[in-house]
Amino acid sequence: MVALVIVLTLSVVVIFYIFIIPFTLLQGFYLTLFHLLFGHWLLIMIVFNYFMGVFTHPGRPPQGMLPEVVSMCKKCIAPKPPRTHHCSVCNMCVLKMDHHCPWLNNCVGHYNHRYFVMFCVFMWVGSAYVAITSFPLFIDQFRNEEPRFQPLKFWIVNLSLDLALIEPLFKESPPDVMLLASNFSDVVVEKKVIPKPVLKKLTYNCVLYEFMLCCGVCAALALLLVWHYQLISRGETSIEHHINKSEAARLKADGKIFKNPYDFGTKMNFKMLLGLEYERSFWRHILLPSMHLPYGDGLTWRSSTYILDPSSNPKTL
C-alpha cells in the first residue's frame, strides 16, 4: 500500500508539472507564482507527514515496572497502561492505539497520531486544489473535439512525433494516394482517418486521470476526516469509540450517564493531539514541518475528572 500511495502521488505531481503548470502560465505571472509556491508547500507537507507517519514508531509499553496498569494483555502476557491496545497485525501492544493503517503500513498510536491526521488534512487540501486547478483544462479536453488549449508547448516534440507518424505513409503509399494533413494532427489516407498523434491522446488521458483521481481521493478523505474530527472532538480513538459506546449503553440501562474521562472539550482535545499546549505555535508547528513530540509518554494520562500533579510527573498528559 505504501508503494501504491507513492506511485499515485508521484503520478499526480508529474502530470501537474507537465500539463497544469503550462496552463496556469496563460492566466498570468502572479497566478502562476501562487501555484508554484502554494503547490510546493502542500507537496512538502504531504510528503513530510506521510513519511513521518510511516517511519515513526507509534509507541509500545516498556519492559519492567509501569507507573499505571489497567489490565493484562492476553496475547503479550504483559501489563497494559491506559489507552493501550494490542495490534494483531504488528503483534504488539500500542500506546493510545487508534487503528492499524494499511496505507501507512504502520499502527496509528501515541507518537504518530498527529502525523496521520495532518497527512489526511494536507492530502485532502492538495487533492481539492489540483482538482479545482485542473477543472478548466478538464472541461476543455472533455467537451471540445479540438481543445482550445494544448498544454504541451514543446512544439519540436509534437512535430517530431507527427512526422514520425506521417513519414512511413509517404514511403509505403503509392504516388497517386492523396495525403492530407491539418496542422500535422490528422492524416487522411484513402479517406481513412489516422488517429491523432500520441501526445494529444496523452494530454486527454492524463488530464482526465488527474481530475477524476483527485476528485475521488478528495471525496474519500472528506468522509475519513469527518469521522476523525468527531473522534478527536470527543477525546477518543477509533477503538475507544466502540468501547465507550458499549459502556454508555450498559450504564444507560442502569440509569447512569457515561462520561469519557479523556474528553476536555473540542479545542483542548485538538491542542493535545497536535501538541500545541505550553506556548507552541500553530503556524510554526503545524503549517510547517515539525518533529515535536506529543506531550506525555503515553503511559499515564490526566483525565477530566482527576488531574495528576504535573510537578510529580512533568511528562504526564
PDB file of C-alpha atoms in Angstrom:
ATOM      1  CA  MET A   1       0.000   0.000   0.000  1.00  0.00           C
ATOM      2  CA  VAL A   2       2.882   2.377   0.706  1.00  0.00           C
ATOM      3  CA  ALA A   3       4.215   1.822  -2.819  1.00  0.00           C
ATOM      4  CA  LEU A   4       0.738   2.492  -4.239  1.00  0.00           C
ATOM      5  CA  VAL A   5       0.455   5.787  -2.343  1.00  0.00           C
ATOM      6  CA  ILE A   6       3.893   6.857  -3.592  1.00  0.00           C
ATOM      7  CA  VAL A   7       3.129   5.919  -7.214  1.00  0.00           C
ATOM      8  CA  LEU A   8      -0.263   7.665  -7.258  1.00  0.00           C
ATOM      9  CA  THR A   9       1.099  10.798  -5.599  1.00  0.00           C
ATOM     10  CA  LEU A  10       4.088  10.897  -7.933  1.00  0.00           C
ATOM     11  CA  SER A  11       1.852  10.494 -10.994  1.00  0.00           C
ATOM     12  CA  VAL A  12      -0.329  13.412  -9.888  1.00  0.00           C
ATOM     13  CA  VAL A  13       2.746  15.608  -9.302  1.00  0.00           C
ATOM     14  CA  VAL A  14       4.300  14.754 -12.687  1.00  0.00           C
ATOM     15  CA  ILE A  15       1.050  15.424 -14.584  1.00  0.00           C
ATOM     16  CA  PHE A  16       0.615  18.692 -12.679  1.00  0.00           C
ATOM     17  CA  TYR A  17       4.086  19.852 -13.755  1.00  0.00           C
ATOM     18  CA  ILE A  18       3.688  18.848 -17.405  1.00  0.00           C
ATOM     19  CA  PHE A  19       0.058  19.770 -18.089  1.00  0.00           C
ATOM     20  CA  ILE A  20      -1.380  22.047 -15.376  1.00  0.00           C
ATOM     21  CA  ILE A  21       1.505  24.463 -14.803  1.00  0.00           C
ATOM     22  CA  PRO A  22       1.754  25.417 -18.531  1.00  0.00           C
ATOM     23  CA  PHE A  23      -1.993  26.087 -18.442  1.00  0.00           C
ATOM     24  CA  THR A  24      -1.584  28.496 -15.499  1.00  0.00           C
ATOM     25  CA  LEU A  25       1.094  30.404 -17.442  1.00  0.00           C
ATOM     26  CA  LEU A  26      -1.621  31.666 -19.757  1.00  0.00           C
ATOM     27  CA  GLN A  27      -3.544  33.091 -16.778  1.00  0.00           C
ATOM     28  CA  GLY A  28      -0.834  35.466 -15.612  1.00  0.00           C
ATOM     29  CA  PHE A  29       2.560  35.536 -13.967  1.00  0.00           C
ATOM     30  CA  TYR A  30       1.377  36.216 -10.411  1.00  0.00           C
ATOM     31  CA  LEU A  31      -1.195  33.422 -10.517  1.00  0.00           C
ATOM     32  CA  THR A  32       1.491  31.042 -11.745  1.00  0.00           C
ATOM     33  CA  LEU A  33       3.773  32.185  -8.926  1.00  0.00           C
ATOM     34  CA  PHE A  34       0.996  31.473  -6.431  1.00  0.00           C
ATOM     35  CA  HIS A  35       0.518  27.984  -7.844  1.00  0.00           C
ATOM     36  CA  LEU A  36       4.239  27.266  -7.630  1.00  0.00           C
ATOM     37  CA  LEU A  37       4.573  28.469  -4.026  1.00  0.00           C
ATOM     38  CA  PHE A  38       1.305  27.043  -2.707  1.00  0.00           C
ATOM     39  CA  GLY A  39       1.651  23.778  -4.604  1.00  0.00           C
ATOM     40  CA  HIS A  40       5.206  23.125  -3.421  1.00  0.00           C
ATOM     41  CA  TRP A  41       4.274  23.954   0.181  1.00  0.00           C
ATOM     42  CA  LEU A  42       1.427  21.441   0.004  1.00  0.00           C
ATOM     43  CA  LEU A  43       3.704  18.823  -1.540  1.00  0.00           C
ATOM     44  CA  ILE A  44       6.318  19.282   1.197  1.00  0.00           C
ATOM     45  CA  MET A  45       3.715  18.967   3.968  1.00  0.00           C
ATOM     46  CA  ILE A  46       2.119  15.886   2.389  1.00  0.00           C
ATOM     47  CA  VAL A  47       5.438  14.097   1.898  1.00  0.00           C
ATOM     48  CA  PHE A  48       6.750  15.071   5.343  1.00  0.00           C
ATOM     49  CA  ASN A  49       3.688  13.960   7.307  1.00  0.00           C
ATOM     50  CA  TYR A  50       3.285  10.781   5.290  1.00  0.00           C
ATOM     51  CA  PHE A  51       6.826   9.521   5.753  1.00  0.00           C
ATOM     52  CA  MET A  52       6.841  10.567   9.406  1.00  0.00           C
ATOM     53  CA  GLY A  53       3.641   8.572   9.869  1.00  0.00           C
ATOM     54  CA  VAL A  54       5.221   5.578   8.133  1.00  0.00           C
ATOM     55  CA  PHE A  55       8.587   5.570   9.925  1.00  0.00           C
ATOM     56  CA  THR A  56       7.633   6.893  13.377  1.00  0.00           C
ATOM     57  CA  HIS A  57       7.051   4.105  15.874  1.00  0.00           C
ATOM     58  CA  PRO A  58       3.593   4.526  17.461  1.00  0.00           C
ATOM     59  CA  GLY A  59       4.948   3.576  20.878  1.00  0.00           C
ATOM     60  CA  ARG A  60       4.756   0.427  22.977  1.00  0.00           C
ATOM     61  CA  PRO A  61       4.844  -0.230  26.729  1.00  0.00           C
ATOM     62  CA  PRO A  62       8.380  -0.725  28.035  1.00  0.00           C
ATOM     63  CA  GLN A  63       9.519  -3.819  29.858  1.00  0.00           C
ATOM     64  CA  GLY A  64       9.541  -3.716  33.638  1.00  0.00           C
ATOM     65  CA  MET A  65       7.501  -1.698  36.109  1.00  0.00           C
ATOM     66  CA  LEU A  66       4.858   0.672  34.728  1.00  0.00           C
ATOM     67  CA  PRO A  67       3.511   3.741  36.531  1.00  0.00           C
ATOM     68  CA  GLU A  68      -0.108   2.748  35.838  1.00  0.00           C
ATOM     69  CA  VAL A  69      -1.709  -0.520  34.706  1.00  0.00           C
ATOM     70  CA  VAL A  70      -5.362  -1.125  33.826  1.00  0.00           C
ATOM     71  CA  SER A  71      -5.298  -4.707  32.531  1.00  0.00           C
ATOM     72  CA  MET A  72      -3.191  -7.563  31.225  1.00  0.00           C
ATOM     73  CA  CYS A  73      -2.712  -8.276  27.522  1.00  0.00           C
ATOM     74  CA  LYS A  74      -3.715 -11.876  26.906  1.00  0.00           C
ATOM     75  CA  LYS A  75      -1.530 -12.115  23.794  1.00  0.00           C
ATOM     76  CA  CYS A  76       1.596 -10.344  25.015  1.00  0.00           C
ATOM     77  CA  ILE A  77       1.126 -11.665  28.577  1.00  0.00           C
ATOM     78  CA  ALA A  78       2.178  -8.234  29.804  1.00  0.00           C
ATOM     79  CA  PRO A  79       0.552  -5.364  31.710  1.00  0.00           C
ATOM     80  CA  LYS A  80      -1.226  -2.676  29.671  1.00  0.00           C
ATOM     81  CA  PRO A  81      -1.207   1.044  30.543  1.00  0.00           C
ATOM     82  CA  PRO A  82      -4.379   3.121  29.997  1.00  0.00           C
ATOM     83  CA  ARG A  83      -5.498   3.546  26.376  1.00  0.00           C
ATOM     84  CA  THR A  84      -3.126   0.793  25.217  1.00  0.00           C
ATOM     85  CA  HIS A  85      -4.407  -1.957  22.919  1.00  0.00           C
ATOM     86  CA  HIS A  86      -2.929  -4.960  21.153  1.00  0.00           C
ATOM     87  CA  CYS A  87      -2.462  -4.854  17.372  1.00  0.00           C
ATOM     88  CA  SER A  88      -2.805  -8.287  15.812  1.00  0.00           C
ATOM     89  CA  VAL A  89      -1.070  -7.117  12.608  1.00  0.00           C
ATOM     90  CA  CYS A  90       2.026  -5.704  14.331  1.00  0.00           C
ATOM     91  CA  ASN A  91       1.752  -8.362  17.057  1.00  0.00           C
ATOM     92  CA  MET A  92       2.435  -5.909  19.884  1.00  0.00           C
ATOM     93  CA  CYS A  93       0.674  -3.570  22.283  1.00  0.00           C
ATOM     94  CA  VAL A  94       0.477   0.035  21.051  1.00  0.00           C
ATOM     95  CA  LEU A  95       0.211   3.125  23.241  1.00  0.00           C
ATOM     96  CA  LYS A  96      -3.030   5.029  22.637  1.00  0.00           C
ATOM     97  CA  MET A  97      -3.764   2.873  19.614  1.00  0.00           C
ATOM     98  CA  ASP A  98      -6.245   4.319  17.129  1.00  0.00           C
ATOM     99  CA  HIS A  99      -6.087   1.732  14.341  1.00  0.00           C
ATOM    100  CA  HIS A 100      -3.697  -0.118  12.059  1.00  0.00           C
ATOM    101  CA  CYS A 101      -3.426   1.851   8.808  1.00  0.00           C
ATOM    102  CA  PRO A 102      -2.629  -0.201   5.676  1.00  0.00           C
ATOM    103  CA  TRP A 103      -1.770   2.977   3.749  1.00  0.00           C
ATOM    104  CA  LEU A 104       0.995   3.698   6.264  1.00  0.00           C
ATOM    105  CA  ASN A 105       1.797   0.029   6.834  1.00  0.00           C
ATOM    106  CA  ASN A 106       2.008   1.052  10.477  1.00  0.00           C
ATOM    107  CA  CYS A 107      -0.137   1.407  13.565  1.00  0.00           C
ATOM    108  CA  VAL A 108      -1.512   4.841  14.370  1.00  0.00           C
ATOM    109  CA  GLY A 109      -0.707   5.420  18.010  1.00  0.00           C
ATOM    110  CA  HIS A 110       0.567   7.906  20.562  1.00  0.00           C
ATOM    111  CA  TYR A 111       3.676   9.107  18.710  1.00  0.00           C
ATOM    112  CA  ASN A 112       2.413   9.231  15.108  1.00  0.00           C
ATOM    113  CA  HIS A 113      -1.294  10.034  15.508  1.00  0.00           C
ATOM    114  CA  ARG A 114      -0.650  13.695  14.677  1.00  0.00           C
ATOM    115  CA  TYR A 115       1.269  12.789  11.520  1.00  0.00           C
ATOM    116  CA  PHE A 116      -1.582  10.581  10.304  1.00  0.00           C
ATOM    117  CA  VAL A 117      -4.212  13.270  10.861  1.00  0.00           C
ATOM    118  CA  MET A 118      -2.118  16.019   9.270  1.00  0.00           C
ATOM    119  CA  PHE A 119      -1.308  13.822   6.285  1.00  0.00           C
ATOM    120  CA  CYS A 120      -5.038  13.270   5.701  1.00  0.00           C
ATOM    121  CA  VAL A 121      -5.723  17.010   6.038  1.00  0.00           C
ATOM    122  CA  PHE A 122      -2.968  18.135   3.665  1.00  0.00           C
ATOM    123  CA  MET A 123      -3.719  15.342   1.195  1.00  0.00           C
ATOM    124  CA  TRP A 124      -7.364  16.437   1.133  1.00  0.00           C
ATOM    125  CA  VAL A 125      -6.371  20.076   0.588  1.00  0.00           C
ATOM    126  CA  GLY A 126      -3.922  19.035  -2.117  1.00  0.00           C
ATOM    127  CA  SER A 127      -6.458  16.842  -3.923  1.00  0.00           C
ATOM    128  CA  ALA A 128      -9.077  19.600  -3.839  1.00  0.00           C
ATOM    129  CA  TYR A 129      -6.512  22.142  -5.045  1.00  0.00           C
ATOM    130  CA  VAL A 130      -5.395  20.023  -8.015  1.00  0.00           C
ATOM    131  CA  ALA A 131      -8.997  19.144  -8.927  1.00  0.00           C
ATOM    132  CA  ILE A 132     -10.053  22.808  -8.895  1.00  0.00           C
ATOM    133  CA  THR A 133      -6.956  23.938 -10.811  1.00  0.00           C
ATOM    134  CA  SER A 134      -7.321  21.255 -13.486  1.00  0.00           C
ATOM    135  CA  PHE A 135     -11.100  21.661 -13.877  1.00  0.00           C
ATOM    136  CA  PRO A 136     -10.978  24.260 -16.728  1.00  0.00           C
ATOM    137  CA  LEU A 137      -8.476  22.104 -18.587  1.00  0.00           C
ATOM    138  CA  PHE A 138     -10.632  19.028 -17.962  1.00  0.00           C
ATOM    139  CA  ILE A 139     -13.700  20.781 -19.423  1.00  0.00           C
ATOM    140  CA  ASP A 140     -11.698  21.962 -22.422  1.00  0.00           C
ATOM    141  CA  GLN A 141     -10.378  18.474 -23.136  1.00  0.00           C
ATOM    142  CA  PHE A 142     -13.655  16.682 -22.437  1.00  0.00           C
ATOM    143  CA  ARG A 143     -16.130  18.884 -24.321  1.00  0.00           C
ATOM    144  CA  ASN A 144     -14.188  20.159 -27.296  1.00  0.00           C
ATOM    145  CA  GLU A 145     -13.247  17.882 -30.157  1.00  0.00           C
ATOM    146  CA  GLU A 146     -10.310  20.181 -30.841  1.00  0.00           C
ATOM    147  CA  PRO A 147      -9.279  21.613 -27.455  1.00  0.00           C
ATOM    148  CA  ARG A 148      -8.520  25.303 -27.464  1.00  0.00           C
ATOM    149  CA  PHE A 149      -5.552  24.778 -25.178  1.00  0.00           C
ATOM    150  CA  GLN A 150      -2.762  22.292 -25.719  1.00  0.00           C
ATOM    151  CA  PRO A 151      -0.546  22.346 -22.620  1.00  0.00           C
ATOM    152  CA  LEU A 152       2.264  20.619 -24.470  1.00  0.00           C
ATOM    153  CA  LYS A 153       4.079  23.654 -25.821  1.00  0.00           C
ATOM    154  CA  PHE A 154       7.079  21.570 -26.771  1.00  0.00           C
ATOM    155  CA  TRP A 155       6.283  22.011 -30.470  1.00  0.00           C
ATOM    156  CA  ILE A 156       9.539  20.321 -31.519  1.00  0.00           C
ATOM    157  CA  VAL A 157       8.429  17.129 -29.761  1.00  0.00           C
ATOM    158  CA  ASN A 158       4.962  17.400 -31.285  1.00  0.00           C
ATOM    159  CA  LEU A 159       6.359  17.981 -34.749  1.00  0.00           C
ATOM    160  CA  SER A 160       8.816  15.096 -34.435  1.00  0.00           C
ATOM    161  CA  LEU A 161       6.085  12.674 -33.411  1.00  0.00           C
ATOM    162  CA  ASP A 162       3.765  13.878 -36.152  1.00  0.00           C
ATOM    163  CA  LEU A 163       6.477  13.452 -38.788  1.00  0.00           C
ATOM    164  CA  ALA A 164       7.298  10.025 -37.392  1.00  0.00           C
ATOM    165  CA  LEU A 165       3.672   9.052 -37.968  1.00  0.00           C
ATOM    166  CA  ILE A 166       3.421  10.615 -41.428  1.00  0.00           C
ATOM    167  CA  GLU A 167       6.773   9.691 -42.965  1.00  0.00           C
ATOM    168  CA  PRO A 168       6.100   5.915 -43.160  1.00  0.00           C
ATOM    169  CA  LEU A 169       2.891   6.658 -45.065  1.00  0.00           C
ATOM    170  CA  PHE A 170       4.830   8.559 -47.749  1.00  0.00           C
ATOM    171  CA  LYS A 171       7.221   5.643 -48.140  1.00  0.00           C
ATOM    172  CA  GLU A 172       4.596   2.922 -48.179  1.00  0.00           C
ATOM    173  CA  SER A 173       1.895   4.716 -50.193  1.00  0.00           C
ATOM    174  CA  PRO A 174       1.887   4.957 -53.999  1.00  0.00           C
ATOM    175  CA  PRO A 175       2.279   8.417 -55.557  1.00  0.00           C
ATOM    176  CA  ASP A 176      -1.373   8.591 -56.571  1.00  0.00           C
ATOM    177  CA  VAL A 177      -2.563   8.315 -52.966  1.00  0.00           C
ATOM    178  CA  MET A 178      -3.532  11.729 -51.609  1.00  0.00           C
ATOM    179  CA  LEU A 179      -2.250  12.636 -48.188  1.00  0.00           C
ATOM    180  CA  LEU A 180      -3.923  15.435 -46.325  1.00  0.00           C
ATOM    181  CA  ALA A 181      -2.605  16.877 -43.083  1.00  0.00           C
ATOM    182  CA  SER A 182      -4.065  19.603 -40.940  1.00  0.00           C
ATOM    183  CA  ASN A 183      -1.516  21.127 -38.591  1.00  0.00           C
ATOM    184  CA  PHE A 184       0.143  17.719 -38.540  1.00  0.00           C
ATOM    185  CA  SER A 185      -2.692  16.460 -36.350  1.00  0.00           C
ATOM    186  CA  ASP A 186      -4.991  14.356 -38.594  1.00  0.00           C
ATOM    187  CA  VAL A 187      -3.836  12.372 -41.632  1.00  0.00           C
ATOM    188  CA  VAL A 188      -6.315  11.037 -44.197  1.00  0.00           C
ATOM    189  CA  VAL A 189      -5.228   8.160 -46.406  1.00  0.00           C
ATOM    190  CA  GLU A 190      -7.774   6.994 -48.966  1.00  0.00           C
ATOM    191  CA  LYS A 191     -10.498   8.609 -46.850  1.00  0.00           C
ATOM    192  CA  LYS A 192      -9.383   6.697 -43.738  1.00  0.00           C
ATOM    193  CA  VAL A 193      -8.521   8.916 -40.786  1.00  0.00           C
ATOM    194  CA  ILE A 194      -5.369   8.020 -38.952  1.00  0.00           C
ATOM    195  CA  PRO A 195      -5.689   8.544 -35.178  1.00  0.00           C
ATOM    196  CA  LYS A 196      -4.428  11.764 -33.651  1.00  0.00           C
ATOM    197  CA  PRO A 197      -0.811  11.868 -32.533  1.00  0.00           C
ATOM    198  CA  VAL A 198       0.145  10.180 -29.306  1.00  0.00           C
ATOM    199  CA  LEU A 199       0.753  13.406 -27.404  1.00  0.00           C
ATOM    200  CA  LYS A 200      -2.781  14.679 -27.939  1.00  0.00           C
ATOM    201  CA  LYS A 201      -4.212  11.412 -26.694  1.00  0.00           C
ATOM    202  CA  LEU A 202      -1.787  11.501 -23.803  1.00  0.00           C
ATOM    203  CA  THR A 203      -2.948  15.009 -22.909  1.00  0.00           C
ATOM    204  CA  TYR A 204      -6.576  13.934 -22.840  1.00  0.00           C
ATOM    205  CA  ASN A 205      -5.918  10.769 -20.826  1.00  0.00           C
ATOM    206  CA  CYS A 206      -3.634  12.463 -18.308  1.00  0.00           C
ATOM    207  CA  VAL A 207      -5.979  15.378 -17.645  1.00  0.00           C
ATOM    208  CA  LEU A 208      -8.924  13.000 -17.256  1.00  0.00           C
ATOM    209  CA  TYR A 209      -6.899  10.747 -14.925  1.00  0.00           C
ATOM    210  CA  GLU A 210      -5.676  13.695 -12.832  1.00  0.00           C
ATOM    211  CA  PHE A 211      -9.107  15.236 -12.347  1.00  0.00           C
ATOM    212  CA  MET A 212     -11.007  12.011 -11.628  1.00  0.00           C
ATOM    213  CA  LEU A 213      -8.363  10.636  -9.261  1.00  0.00           C
ATOM    214  CA  CYS A 214      -8.168  13.848  -7.247  1.00  0.00           C
ATOM    215  CA  CYS A 215     -11.957  14.115  -7.028  1.00  0.00           C
ATOM    216  CA  GLY A 216     -12.194  10.526  -5.797  1.00  0.00           C
ATOM    217  CA  VAL A 217      -9.424  10.955  -3.212  1.00  0.00           C
ATOM    218  CA  CYS A 218     -10.925  14.261  -2.075  1.00  0.00           C
ATOM    219  CA  ALA A 219     -14.361  12.687  -1.500  1.00  0.00           C
ATOM    220  CA  ALA A 220     -12.936   9.643   0.331  1.00  0.00           C
ATOM    221  CA  LEU A 221     -10.686  11.727   2.569  1.00  0.00           C
ATOM    222  CA  ALA A 222     -13.535  14.113   3.356  1.00  0.00           C
ATOM    223  CA  LEU A 223     -15.539  11.245   4.841  1.00  0.00           C
ATOM    224  CA  LEU A 224     -12.497   9.973   6.746  1.00  0.00           C
ATOM    225  CA  LEU A 225     -11.720  13.432   8.143  1.00  0.00           C
ATOM    226  CA  VAL A 226     -15.301  13.953   9.292  1.00  0.00           C
ATOM    227  CA  TRP A 227     -15.100  10.648  11.179  1.00  0.00           C
ATOM    228  CA  HIS A 228     -11.774  11.510  12.827  1.00  0.00           C
ATOM    229  CA  TYR A 229     -12.941  15.037  13.643  1.00  0.00           C
ATOM    230  CA  GLN A 230     -15.805  13.546  15.635  1.00  0.00           C
ATOM    231  CA  LEU A 231     -13.430  11.169  17.420  1.00  0.00           C
ATOM    232  CA  ILE A 232     -10.881  13.859  18.291  1.00  0.00           C
ATOM    233  CA  SER A 233     -13.549  16.336  19.407  1.00  0.00           C
ATOM    234  CA  ARG A 234     -14.808  13.699  21.873  1.00  0.00           C
ATOM    235  CA  GLY A 235     -11.304  12.841  23.065  1.00  0.00           C
ATOM    236  CA  GLU A 236     -11.350   9.211  21.965  1.00  0.00           C
ATOM    237  CA  THR A 237      -9.673   6.902  19.472  1.00  0.00           C
ATOM    238  CA  SER A 238     -11.370   4.589  16.982  1.00  0.00           C
ATOM    239  CA  ILE A 239     -11.042   1.655  19.385  1.00  0.00           C
ATOM    240  CA  GLU A 240     -12.196   3.698  22.372  1.00  0.00           C
ATOM    241  CA  HIS A 241     -15.249   4.813  20.415  1.00  0.00           C
ATOM    242  CA  HIS A 242     -16.594   1.240  20.334  1.00  0.00           C
ATOM    243  CA  ILE A 243     -15.615   0.631  23.967  1.00  0.00           C
ATOM    244  CA  ASN A 244     -17.226   3.875  25.154  1.00  0.00           C
ATOM    245  CA  LYS A 245     -20.343   3.203  23.090  1.00  0.00           C
ATOM    246  CA  SER A 246     -20.930  -0.183  24.721  1.00  0.00           C
ATOM    247  CA  GLU A 247     -20.081   1.210  28.162  1.00  0.00           C
ATOM    248  CA  ALA A 248     -22.527   4.097  27.702  1.00  0.00           C
ATOM    249  CA  ALA A 249     -25.277   1.634  26.711  1.00  0.00           C
ATOM    250  CA  ARG A 250     -24.547  -0.506  29.786  1.00  0.00           C
ATOM    251  CA  LEU A 251     -24.681   2.468  32.164  1.00  0.00           C
ATOM    252  CA  LYS A 252     -27.791   3.841  30.487  1.00  0.00           C
ATOM    253  CA  ALA A 253     -29.606   0.596  31.288  1.00  0.00           C
ATOM    254  CA  ASP A 254     -28.765   1.240  34.950  1.00  0.00           C
ATOM    255  CA  GLY A 255     -29.990   4.839  34.740  1.00  0.00           C
ATOM    256  CA  LYS A 256     -26.495   6.324  34.717  1.00  0.00           C
ATOM    257  CA  ILE A 257     -24.654   8.608  32.299  1.00  0.00           C
ATOM    258  CA  PHE A 258     -21.245   7.733  30.871  1.00  0.00           C
ATOM    259  CA  LYS A 259     -18.544  10.440  30.749  1.00  0.00           C
ATOM    260  CA  ASN A 260     -15.373   9.960  28.764  1.00  0.00           C
ATOM    261  CA  PRO A 261     -12.542  10.711  31.217  1.00  0.00           C
ATOM    262  CA  TYR A 262     -10.247  11.882  28.389  1.00  0.00           C
ATOM    263  CA  ASP A 263     -12.639  14.483  26.934  1.00  0.00           C
ATOM    264  CA  PHE A 264     -11.502  18.014  27.769  1.00  0.00           C
ATOM    265  CA  GLY A 265     -13.619  19.782  25.149  1.00  0.00           C
ATOM    266  CA  THR A 266     -13.104  20.104  21.396  1.00  0.00           C
ATOM    267  CA  LYS A 267     -10.492  22.877  21.482  1.00  0.00           C
ATOM    268  CA  MET A 268      -8.329  21.314  24.177  1.00  0.00           C
ATOM    269  CA  ASN A 269      -8.649  17.852  22.636  1.00  0.00           C
ATOM    270  CA  PHE A 270      -7.214  19.144  19.354  1.00  0.00           C
ATOM    271  CA  LYS A 271      -4.459  21.053  21.136  1.00  0.00           C
ATOM    272  CA  MET A 272      -3.466  17.891  22.992  1.00  0.00           C
ATOM    273  CA  LEU A 273      -3.443  15.822  19.795  1.00  0.00           C
ATOM    274  CA  LEU A 274      -1.436  18.395  17.833  1.00  0.00           C
ATOM    275  CA  GLY A 275       0.935  19.050  20.726  1.00  0.00           C
ATOM    276  CA  LEU A 276       0.074  22.751  20.901  1.00  0.00           C
ATOM    277  CA  GLU A 277      -0.013  23.121  24.665  1.00  0.00           C
ATOM    278  CA  TYR A 278       2.514  25.253  26.519  1.00  0.00           C
ATOM    279  CA  GLU A 279       3.343  28.044  24.065  1.00  0.00           C
ATOM    280  CA  ARG A 280       3.749  26.002  20.894  1.00  0.00           C
ATOM    281  CA  SER A 281       2.735  27.889  17.755  1.00  0.00           C
ATOM    282  CA  PHE A 282       0.166  26.668  15.232  1.00  0.00           C
ATOM    283  CA  TRP A 283       1.974  28.478  12.418  1.00  0.00           C
ATOM    284  CA  ARG A 284       5.378  27.009  13.237  1.00  0.00           C
ATOM    285  CA  HIS A 285       4.486  23.505  14.428  1.00  0.00           C
ATOM    286  CA  ILE A 286       1.508  22.663  12.192  1.00  0.00           C
ATOM    287  CA  LEU A 287       1.784  24.700   8.981  1.00  0.00           C
ATOM    288  CA  LEU A 288       5.497  23.944   8.697  1.00  0.00           C
ATOM    289  CA  PRO A 289       7.298  20.599   9.057  1.00  0.00           C
ATOM    290  CA  SER A 290       7.860  19.878  12.741  1.00  0.00           C
ATOM    291  CA  MET A 291       9.050  16.767  14.547  1.00  0.00           C
ATOM    292  CA  HIS A 292       7.951  17.880  18.029  1.00  0.00           C
ATOM    293  CA  LEU A 293       6.904  15.038  20.282  1.00  0.00           C
ATOM    294  CA  PRO A 294       3.428  14.748  21.782  1.00  0.00           C
ATOM    295  CA  TYR A 295       3.084  15.696  25.398  1.00  0.00           C
ATOM    296  CA  GLY A 296       3.404  12.823  27.782  1.00  0.00           C
ATOM    297  CA  ASP A 297       4.911   9.394  27.494  1.00  0.00           C
ATOM    298  CA  GLY A 298       1.667   7.557  26.650  1.00  0.00           C
ATOM    299  CA  LEU A 299       1.865   5.565  29.900  1.00  0.00           C
ATOM    300  CA  THR A 300      -0.102   7.852  32.226  1.00  0.00           C
ATOM    301  CA  TRP A 301      -2.905  10.207  31.275  1.00  0.00           C
ATOM    302  CA  ARG A 302      -4.660  13.012  33.036  1.00  0.00           C
ATOM    303  CA  SER A 303      -8.420  12.856  32.924  1.00  0.00           C
ATOM    304  CA  SER A 304     -11.207  15.413  33.016  1.00  0.00           C
ATOM    305  CA  THR A 305     -12.338  14.047  36.382  1.00  0.00           C
ATOM    306  CA  TYR A 306      -8.919  13.640  38.003  1.00  0.00           C
ATOM    307  CA  ILE A 307      -5.833  15.632  37.042  1.00  0.00           C
ATOM    308  CA  LEU A 308      -2.445  14.360  38.110  1.00  0.00           C
ATOM    309  CA  ASP A 309       0.004  16.792  39.666  1.00  0.00           C
ATOM    310  CA  PRO A 310       2.343  17.798  36.797  1.00  0.00           C
ATOM    311  CA  SER A 311       5.135  18.598  39.248  1.00  0.00           C
ATOM    312  CA  SER A 312       5.362  14.930  40.211  1.00  0.00           C
ATOM    313  CA  ASN A 313       5.427  13.766  36.588  1.00  0.00           C
ATOM    314  CA  PRO A 314       6.178  16.559  34.098  1.00  0.00           C
ATOM    315  CA  LYS A 315       5.664  14.218  31.138  1.00  0.00           C
ATOM    316  CA  THR A 316       2.147  13.296  32.190  1.00  0.00           C
ATOM    317  CA  LEU A 317      -0.713  14.277  29.935  1.00  0.00           C
TER     318      LEU A 317
END
